[in-house]
GROMACS .gro file of C-alpha atoms in nm:
model
  132
    1MET     CA    1   1.948  -2.152   3.193
    2THR     CA    2   1.817  -1.896   3.443
    3THR     CA    3   1.656  -2.168   3.655
    4ARG     CA    4   1.981  -2.362   3.663
    5ARG     CA    5   2.176  -2.049   3.764
    6GLN     CA    6   1.923  -1.973   4.040
    7GLY     CA    7   1.964  -2.330   4.164
    8TRP     CA    8   2.341  -2.288   4.187
    9VAL     CA    9   2.304  -1.958   4.370
   10PHE     CA   10   2.060  -2.115   4.617
   11ALA     CA   11   2.292  -2.414   4.671
   12GLY     CA   12   2.583  -2.176   4.727
   13LEU     CA   13   2.389  -1.982   4.988
   14LEU     CA   14   2.295  -2.303   5.167
   15THR     CA   15   2.661  -2.406   5.171
   16VAL     CA   16   2.770  -2.072   5.314
   17GLY     CA   17   2.495  -2.097   5.578
   18ALA     CA   18   2.605  -2.449   5.670
   19LEU     CA   19   2.969  -2.342   5.698
   20MET     CA   20   2.873  -2.052   5.921
   21GLY     CA   21   2.655  -2.281   6.131
   22THR     CA   22   2.341  -2.071   6.100
   23THR     CA   23   2.054  -1.990   5.871
   24GLY     CA   24   1.863  -1.666   5.832
   25THR     CA   25   1.581  -1.810   6.043
   26ASP     CA   26   1.819  -1.917   6.321
   27ALA     CA   27   1.982  -1.575   6.333
   28ALA     CA   28   1.646  -1.404   6.364
   29GLU     CA   29   1.545  -1.631   6.652
   30ARG     CA   30   1.837  -1.569   6.887
   31TRP     CA   31   1.692  -1.392   7.189
   32THR     CA   32   1.889  -1.243   7.476
   33LYS     CA   33   1.830  -1.024   7.779
   34ASP     CA   34   2.141  -0.821   7.690
   35VAL     CA   35   2.053  -0.479   7.554
   36PRO     CA   36   2.257  -0.379   7.248
   37LYS     CA   37   2.521  -0.117   7.332
   38THR     CA   38   2.380   0.111   7.063
   39LEU     CA   39   2.040   0.112   7.238
   40LYS     CA   40   2.151   0.182   7.596
   41GLY     CA   41   2.061   0.518   7.738
   42ASP     CA   42   1.774   0.767   7.745
   43TRP     CA   43   1.552   0.825   7.441
   44VAL     CA   44   1.289   1.101   7.440
   45GLU     CA   45   0.993   1.139   7.208
   46ASN     CA   46   1.084   1.360   6.911
   47GLY     CA   47   1.428   1.418   7.068
   48ASN     CA   48   1.299   1.693   7.297
   49CYS     CA   49   1.522   1.612   7.596
   50ARG     CA   50   1.437   1.931   7.790
   51ASP     CA   51   1.061   1.869   7.788
   52LYS     CA   52   0.982   1.709   8.126
   53SER     CA   53   0.639   1.593   8.003
   54ALA     CA   54   0.773   1.417   7.690
   55ARG     CA   55   0.762   1.039   7.681
   56LYS     CA   56   1.097   0.880   7.761
   57LEU     CA   57   1.236   0.528   7.713
   58VAL     CA   58   1.535   0.394   7.907
   59PHE     CA   59   1.666   0.061   7.777
   60PHE     CA   60   1.851  -0.184   8.002
   61ASP     CA   61   1.935  -0.556   8.015
   62GLY     CA   62   1.608  -0.747   8.023
   63GLY     CA   63   1.371  -0.469   7.916
   64PHE     CA   64   1.305  -0.099   7.927
   65ARG     CA   65   1.141   0.166   8.143
   66TRP     CA   66   0.897   0.421   8.005
   67PHE     CA   67   0.808   0.757   8.154
   68LYS     CA   68   0.540   1.014   8.074
   69GLY     CA   69   0.602   1.312   8.298
   70LYS     CA   70   0.652   1.259   8.672
   71GLU     CA   71   0.341   1.053   8.744
   72ALA     CA   72   0.313   0.787   8.474
   73HIS     CA   73   0.587   0.526   8.441
   74GLY     CA   74   0.637   0.154   8.409
   75THR     CA   75   0.875  -0.129   8.333
   76VAL     CA   76   0.851  -0.367   8.039
   77ARG     CA   77   1.040  -0.697   8.070
   78GLY     CA   78   1.150  -0.887   7.764
   79GLU     CA   79   1.424  -1.003   7.532
   80TYR     CA   80   1.612  -0.856   7.238
   81SER     CA   81   1.704  -1.014   6.905
   82TYR     CA   82   1.978  -0.847   6.699
   83GLU     CA   83   2.301  -0.900   6.514
   84THR     CA   84   2.623  -0.729   6.631
   85ASN     CA   85   2.617  -0.356   6.548
   86ALA     CA   86   2.279  -0.397   6.378
   87ALA     CA   87   2.051  -0.099   6.326
   88ARG     CA   88   1.741  -0.324   6.345
   89ILE     CA   89   1.647  -0.474   6.682
   90LEU     CA   90   1.346  -0.687   6.775
   91PHE     CA   91   1.195  -0.685   7.124
   92ARG     CA   92   0.949  -0.941   7.258
   93LEU     CA   93   0.769  -0.946   7.588
   94ARG     CA   94   0.853  -1.205   7.848
   95GLU     CA   95   0.587  -1.388   8.050
   96THR     CA   96   0.296  -1.331   7.814
   97THR     CA   97   0.087  -1.568   7.608
   98GLU     CA   98  -0.093  -1.317   7.387
   99ASP     CA   99   0.198  -1.280   7.144
  100GLU     CA  100   0.312  -1.643   7.162
  101GLY     CA  101   0.679  -1.543   7.163
  102GLN     CA  102   0.652  -1.313   6.861
  103PRO     CA  103   0.829  -0.975   6.860
  104ARG     CA  104   0.624  -0.687   6.999
  105TYR     CA  105   0.842  -0.404   6.870
  106GLU     CA  106   1.079  -0.352   6.581
  107ILE     CA  107   1.334  -0.086   6.673
  108THR     CA  108   1.544   0.079   6.405
  109LEU     CA  109   1.833   0.312   6.486
  110PHE     CA  110   1.945   0.595   6.261
  111GLY     CA  111   2.235   0.749   6.454
  112ASP     CA  112   2.075   0.939   6.744
  113GLN     CA  113   1.723   0.871   6.620
  114LEU     CA  114   1.520   0.566   6.720
  115VAL     CA  115   1.205   0.452   6.540
  116ARG     CA  116   0.991   0.209   6.738
  117ARG     CA  117   0.725   0.025   6.538
  118THR     CA  118   0.462  -0.200   6.694
  119VAL     CA  119   0.478  -0.518   6.486
  120LYS     CA  120   0.111  -0.607   6.528
  121ASP     CA  121  -0.047  -0.283   6.400
  122GLY     CA  122   0.244  -0.088   6.249
  123PHE     CA  123   0.208   0.208   6.492
  124THR     CA  124   0.532   0.407   6.474
  125GLU     CA  125   0.696   0.645   6.724
  126VAL     CA  126   1.015   0.849   6.688
  127PHE     CA  127   1.256   0.913   6.976
  128GLY     CA  128   1.587   1.097   6.999
  129ARG     CA  129   1.888   1.008   7.214
  130CYS     CA  130   1.960   1.238   7.505
  131LYS     CA  131   2.320   1.314   7.591
  132ASN     CA  132   2.360   1.273   7.967
   0.00000   0.00000   0.00000
């Protein structure tokens, strides 16, 4: 009986997915240059916005800029994958073959806190939003 019930649940989910025109895989593979509104702005390591030497990330359409003090900085170009108002955002690099189109970072937002995890090795960093 349980197997039959599971089959009906699975069939129901497929029907809902077909009606909505998407599957879970399709939704996860939508990539855009548009930065999510919830991610725009300045994010500083550990939320220490007054520390001029703290690492800072600034997200924009098509990528993000990183800063470490006044001397070290760079731009990372890529694409975002996310659902509307989602707390979980994927970011993949553009113009690279090493990742073969796979996400480089998984970004999770908890209000004014951002957790950036490198997908490949699981390295995690915490940033806080700075009010401009």
